[in-house]
Amino acid sequence: MTERVENNKALDQQRGLQCSACGHQRLRVIYTRAAKGSKLVRRRECRNCGARITTWERTAGCE
Ligand SMILES: [Zn+2]
């Protein structure tokens, strides 16, 4: 019987973004747009299961 090694989710979150539905890490960016407070809104689609995720990113820099 083969044992499947599960991803360490905490580690994956530190490494970067992943699909919340299946855990896949290849997410295609559908669009990026500016939002209030120098934030970026990114719409992403999982290449594995097709789930769509919206992320908000803050521009790095001075407060
Ligand atoms: Zn997925």
Coordinates of N, CA, C and O and ligand atoms in Angstrom, one line a residue:
M1 N 0.8 -1.2 0.0 CA 0.0 0.0 0.0 C 0.9 1.2 0.0 O 1.8 1.4 0.8
T2 N 0.6 2.1 -0.9 CA 1.4 3.3 -1.0 C 0.8 4.4 -0.2 O -0.4 4.7 -0.3
E3 N 1.6 5.0 0.6 CA 1.2 6.1 1.4 C 1.4 7.4 0.7 O 2.5 7.7 0.2
R4 N 0.4 8.2 0.6 CA 0.6 9.5 -0.1 C 1.1 10.6 0.9 O 0.5 10.7 2.0
V5 N 2.0 11.3 0.5 CA 2.6 12.3 1.4 C 1.7 13.6 1.1 O 1.7 14.1 0.0
E6 N 1.1 14.1 2.2 CA 0.3 15.3 2.0 C 1.2 16.5 2.2 O 2.2 16.5 2.9
N7 N 0.8 17.5 1.5 CA 1.5 18.8 1.6 C 1.4 19.4 3.0 O 0.3 19.3 3.6
N8 N 2.4 20.0 3.5 CA 2.3 20.7 4.7 C 1.7 22.0 4.4 O 2.3 22.9 3.8
K9 N 0.5 22.2 4.9 CA -0.3 23.4 4.4 C 0.4 24.7 5.0 O 0.4 25.7 4.4
A10 N 0.8 24.6 6.2 CA 1.4 25.8 6.9 C 2.7 26.2 6.1 O 2.9 27.4 5.8
L11 N 3.4 25.3 5.6 CA 4.6 25.5 4.8 C 4.2 26.1 3.5 O 4.9 27.1 3.0
D12 N 3.2 25.6 2.9 CA 2.8 26.1 1.6 C 2.3 27.6 1.7 O 2.5 28.4 0.8
Q13 N 1.7 27.9 2.8 CA 1.2 29.3 2.9 C 2.3 30.2 3.1 O 2.3 31.3 2.6
Q14 N 3.4 29.8 3.7 CA 4.6 30.6 3.8 C 5.2 30.8 2.5 O 5.8 31.8 2.1
R15 N 5.2 29.8 1.7 CA 5.9 29.8 0.4 C 5.1 30.7 -0.6 O 5.7 31.3 -1.5
G16 N 3.8 30.7 -0.5 CA 3.1 31.5 -1.5 C 1.6 31.0 -1.6 O 1.1 30.3 -0.8
L17 N 1.0 31.5 -2.6 CA -0.4 31.3 -2.8 C -0.7 29.9 -3.3 O 0.0 29.3 -4.1
Q18 N -1.8 29.4 -2.9 CA -2.3 28.1 -3.4 C -3.8 28.1 -3.5 O -4.5 28.9 -2.8
C19 N -4.3 27.2 -4.3 CA -5.7 27.1 -4.5 C -6.4 26.6 -3.1 O -5.9 25.7 -2.5
S20 N -7.4 27.3 -2.7 CA -8.1 27.0 -1.5 C -8.9 25.7 -1.6 O -9.3 25.1 -0.6
A21 N -9.2 25.3 -2.8 CA -10.1 24.2 -3.0 C -9.3 22.9 -3.1 O -9.6 21.9 -2.5
C22 N -8.2 22.9 -3.9 CA -7.4 21.7 -4.1 C -6.0 21.8 -3.6 O -5.3 20.8 -3.6
G23 N -5.5 23.0 -3.3 CA -4.1 23.1 -2.9 C -3.1 23.2 -3.9 O -1.9 23.3 -3.7
H24 N -3.5 23.3 -5.2 CA -2.6 23.4 -6.3 C -2.0 24.8 -6.3 O -2.6 25.8 -5.8
Q25 N -0.7 24.9 -6.7 CA 0.0 26.1 -6.6 C 0.2 26.9 -7.9 O 0.7 28.0 -7.9
R26 N -0.3 26.3 -9.0 CA -0.3 27.0 -10.2 C -1.6 27.8 -10.4 O -2.6 27.2 -10.8
L27 N -1.5 29.1 -10.2 CA -2.7 29.9 -10.3 C -2.5 30.9 -11.4 O -1.6 31.6 -11.4
R28 N -3.4 30.8 -12.4 CA -3.3 31.8 -13.5 C -4.0 33.1 -13.1 O -5.1 33.1 -12.6
V29 N -3.3 34.2 -13.4 CA -3.9 35.5 -13.1 C -4.8 35.9 -14.2 O -4.4 36.0 -15.4
I30 N -6.1 36.1 -13.9 CA -7.0 36.5 -14.9 C -7.0 38.0 -15.1 O -6.9 38.5 -16.3
Y31 N -7.0 38.7 -14.0 CA -6.8 40.2 -14.2 C -6.2 40.8 -12.9 O -6.3 40.2 -11.8
T32 N -5.6 41.9 -13.1 CA -5.1 42.7 -11.9 C -5.7 44.1 -12.0 O -5.7 44.7 -13.1
R33 N -6.1 44.6 -10.9 CA -6.6 46.0 -11.0 C -6.3 46.7 -9.7 O -6.2 46.0 -8.6
A34 N -6.1 48.0 -9.8 CA -5.8 48.8 -8.6 C -7.1 49.0 -7.7 O -8.2 49.2 -8.3
A35 N -6.9 48.9 -6.4 CA -8.0 49.2 -5.5 C -7.6 50.3 -4.6 O -6.5 50.8 -4.7
K36 N -8.5 50.6 -3.6 CA -8.2 51.7 -2.7 C -7.0 51.4 -1.8 O -6.8 50.2 -1.5
G37 N -6.3 52.4 -1.4 CA -5.3 52.2 -0.4 C -4.0 51.5 -1.0 O -3.4 50.7 -0.3
S38 N -3.7 51.8 -2.2 CA -2.6 51.3 -2.9 C -2.6 49.7 -2.8 O -1.5 49.1 -2.6
K39 N -3.7 49.2 -3.0 CA -3.8 47.7 -3.0 C -4.1 47.2 -4.4 O -4.6 48.0 -5.3
L40 N -3.7 46.0 -4.7 CA -4.0 45.4 -6.0 C -4.9 44.3 -5.8 O -4.7 43.5 -4.9
V41 N -5.9 44.2 -6.6 CA -6.9 43.1 -6.6 C -6.5 42.2 -7.7 O -6.4 42.6 -8.9
R42 N -6.3 40.9 -7.4 CA -5.9 40.0 -8.5 C -7.0 38.9 -8.5 O -7.3 38.3 -7.4
R43 N -7.5 38.6 -9.6 CA -8.4 37.5 -9.8 C -7.6 36.3 -10.4 O -6.9 36.5 -11.4
R44 N -7.6 35.2 -9.7 CA -6.8 34.1 -10.2 C -7.7 32.8 -10.4 O -8.7 32.7 -9.8
E45 N -7.2 32.0 -11.3 CA -7.9 30.8 -11.6 C -6.9 29.6 -11.4 O -5.8 29.6 -12.0
C46 N -7.4 28.6 -10.7 CA -6.5 27.4 -10.5 C -6.4 26.6 -11.8 O -7.4 26.4 -12.5
R47 N -5.2 26.3 -12.1 CA -5.0 25.5 -13.3 C -5.4 24.0 -13.2 O -5.5 23.3 -14.2
N48 N -5.5 23.6 -12.0 CA -5.8 22.2 -11.7 C -7.3 22.0 -11.7 O -7.8 21.1 -12.4
C49 N -8.1 22.8 -10.9 CA -9.5 22.5 -10.7 C -10.4 23.6 -11.2 O -11.6 23.5 -11.3
G50 N -9.8 24.8 -11.6 CA -10.6 25.8 -12.2 C -11.2 26.7 -11.1 O -12.0 27.6 -11.5
A51 N -11.0 26.5 -9.9 CA -11.6 27.4 -8.9 C -11.0 28.8 -9.0 O -9.8 29.0 -9.3
R52 N -11.8 29.8 -8.7 CA -11.4 31.1 -8.8 C -11.2 31.8 -7.5 O -12.1 31.6 -6.6
I53 N -10.1 32.5 -7.4 CA -9.8 33.1 -6.1 C -9.5 34.6 -6.3 O -8.9 34.9 -7.3
T54 N -9.9 35.4 -5.4 CA -9.6 36.8 -5.5 C -8.6 37.1 -4.3 O -8.8 36.7 -3.2
T55 N -7.5 37.8 -4.7 CA -6.5 38.1 -3.7 C -6.3 39.7 -3.7 O -6.5 40.3 -4.7
W56 N -6.0 40.2 -2.5 CA -5.7 41.6 -2.4 C -4.2 41.7 -2.0 O -3.8 41.0 -1.0
E57 N -3.5 42.4 -2.7 CA -2.1 42.6 -2.4 C -1.7 44.0 -2.2 O -2.2 44.9 -2.9
R58 N -0.9 44.2 -1.2 CA -0.5 45.6 -0.9 C 0.8 45.9 -1.5 O 1.7 45.1 -1.5
T59 N 0.9 47.1 -2.0 CA 2.2 47.5 -2.6 C 3.2 47.6 -1.4 O 3.0 48.3 -0.5
A60 N 4.4 47.0 -1.6 CA 5.4 47.0 -0.6 C 6.0 48.4 -0.6 O 6.2 49.0 -1.7
G61 N 6.3 48.9 0.6 CA 6.9 50.2 0.6 C 6.6 50.9 1.9 O 6.2 50.3 2.9
C62 N 6.7 52.2 1.9 CA 6.4 53.1 3.1 C 4.9 53.1 3.4 O 4.1 53.1 2.5
E63 N 4.7 53.2 4.6 CA 3.3 53.4 5.0 C 2.8 54.8 4.7 O 3.5 55.7 5.0
Ligands
ZN1 ZN -7.6 24.1 -7.5

